[in-house]
């Protein structure tokens, strides 16, 4: 087995802003595993919020080269001391390689339902209320809009967005930008305009207020939700969790997390970091298990890799086998 590690930069169409800051490119790491004529690939996004960086992930993978190239299995890969993003790229590359060698799709090998076309959320980057209202008008034909909030003026943002996109379903990502003192008021403002779900309204280390607050809107854990080890502490605070492969450490633990969440009556959202179709492809296999799909990363880039997942507006098609899986 030959390991190839690569760093890639994919420009964003404009900029992408959340409560923690802005970026103009998707900075990703890819893993390629080569065995004979077969190639398996995976992509990850090291995320500073989780104390992971591109150089750190590349160095960790390089340090594990000998074990990987000896013919590592998915079970063995899970025991490596790697950043979660690195483990994700490796795990997904191993799944892709297994599919290519077996001549079977990953969904069959993993015992998952066959993926079907599904609606993904389309994200509106955080901006002034007026600018977000204008962006909503341009995206008003999309059935599901995800709004990045988490700063002063969020109630006005909600009002203008709903006015300009009256038929779209709305979900919110506050990216830990609200406080316990503003939570009641902001959840009420969300309910007033028909928001269906709010992601991570409070900081991950300061979310106990969610245990005692009543709400008419589903509250979903993102920064508070990682792997199975974090799941039980979310019960009673959150109604759903956002599963991202860069947080779980790959498709293998993401499948286990999704099944465990359903057993605890937690709803499932499948999400992504800002990345290309190669990162969306394995996450899309969780779509049949999820109530909300947020895999619009490629739609926010200037260009995607080829071959790529096809998006018919917001309708996301299953990934082509030549891309992954």
XYZ file of N, CA and C in Angstrom, residues 3 31 52 56-65 67-68 72 76-91 246 248-249:
105
model
N 1.000 5.426 0.372
C 0.280 6.565 0.925
C 0.748 7.849 0.263
N -5.881 12.333 1.312
C -5.140 11.082 1.461
C -5.494 10.187 0.288
N -6.802 21.829 15.428
C -6.201 21.034 14.365
C -5.828 21.957 13.213
N -0.191 20.214 11.048
C -0.263 19.184 12.087
C -0.821 17.878 11.517
N -1.894 17.970 10.734
C -2.520 16.772 10.159
C -1.571 16.083 9.183
N -0.901 16.858 8.349
C 0.025 16.258 7.385
C 1.198 15.591 8.091
N 1.701 16.221 9.137
C 2.816 15.640 9.878
C 2.396 14.349 10.576
N 1.191 14.336 11.139
C 0.716 13.144 11.841
C 0.536 11.976 10.872
N 0.001 12.248 9.706
C -0.154 11.190 8.701
C 1.202 10.686 8.221
N 2.123 11.603 8.015
C 3.459 11.204 7.569
C 4.146 10.343 8.628
N 3.953 10.687 9.895
C 4.563 9.911 10.967
C 3.991 8.499 11.052
N 2.765 8.331 10.592
C 2.114 7.015 10.608
C 2.302 6.257 9.297
N 3.122 6.784 8.414
C 3.261 6.206 7.066
C 3.598 4.717 7.116
N 3.085 2.370 9.319
C 1.966 1.520 9.729
C 0.887 1.487 8.659
N 0.639 2.636 8.024
C -0.396 2.686 6.989
C 0.023 1.861 5.776
N -2.745 -1.176 6.511
C -3.582 -0.952 7.682
C -5.059 -1.180 7.364
N -7.623 -0.945 12.595
C -6.300 -0.540 13.065
C -6.115 0.970 12.957
N -6.652 1.570 11.894
C -6.521 3.017 11.709
C -7.175 3.781 12.854
N -8.247 3.230 13.396
C -8.958 3.901 14.491
C -8.116 3.964 15.763
N -7.073 3.132 15.856
C -6.234 3.126 17.059
C -5.029 4.059 16.927
N -4.790 4.610 15.753
C -3.664 5.511 15.568
C -3.882 6.814 16.328
N -2.811 7.376 16.852
C -2.892 8.668 17.531
C -2.828 9.782 16.491
N -3.967 10.044 15.876
C -4.064 11.030 14.803
C -5.096 12.092 15.170
N -4.940 13.311 14.676
C -6.031 14.289 14.785
C -7.287 13.724 14.119
N -8.451 14.153 14.587
C -9.693 13.608 14.035
C -9.800 13.830 12.526
N -9.381 14.995 12.049
C -9.465 15.256 10.613
C -8.594 14.277 9.840
N -7.382 14.015 10.333
C -6.486 13.065 9.665
C -7.098 11.676 9.637
N -7.687 11.272 10.762
C -8.318 9.954 10.817
C -9.490 9.876 9.841
N -10.198 10.988 9.669
C -11.302 11.014 8.715
C -10.819 10.748 7.296
N -9.798 11.491 6.847
C -9.301 11.307 5.487
C -8.806 9.885 5.269
N -8.132 9.335 6.269
C -7.613 7.973 6.145
C -8.744 6.957 6.118
N -9.710 7.093 7.017
C -10.833 6.161 7.071
C -11.614 6.177 5.758
N -15.261 15.141 9.967
C -14.009 15.677 10.498
C -14.017 15.729 12.018
N -15.940 13.341 13.926
C -16.026 11.964 14.413
C -14.744 11.185 14.146
N -13.997 11.580 13.106
C -12.811 10.837 12.722
C -13.071 9.849 11.604
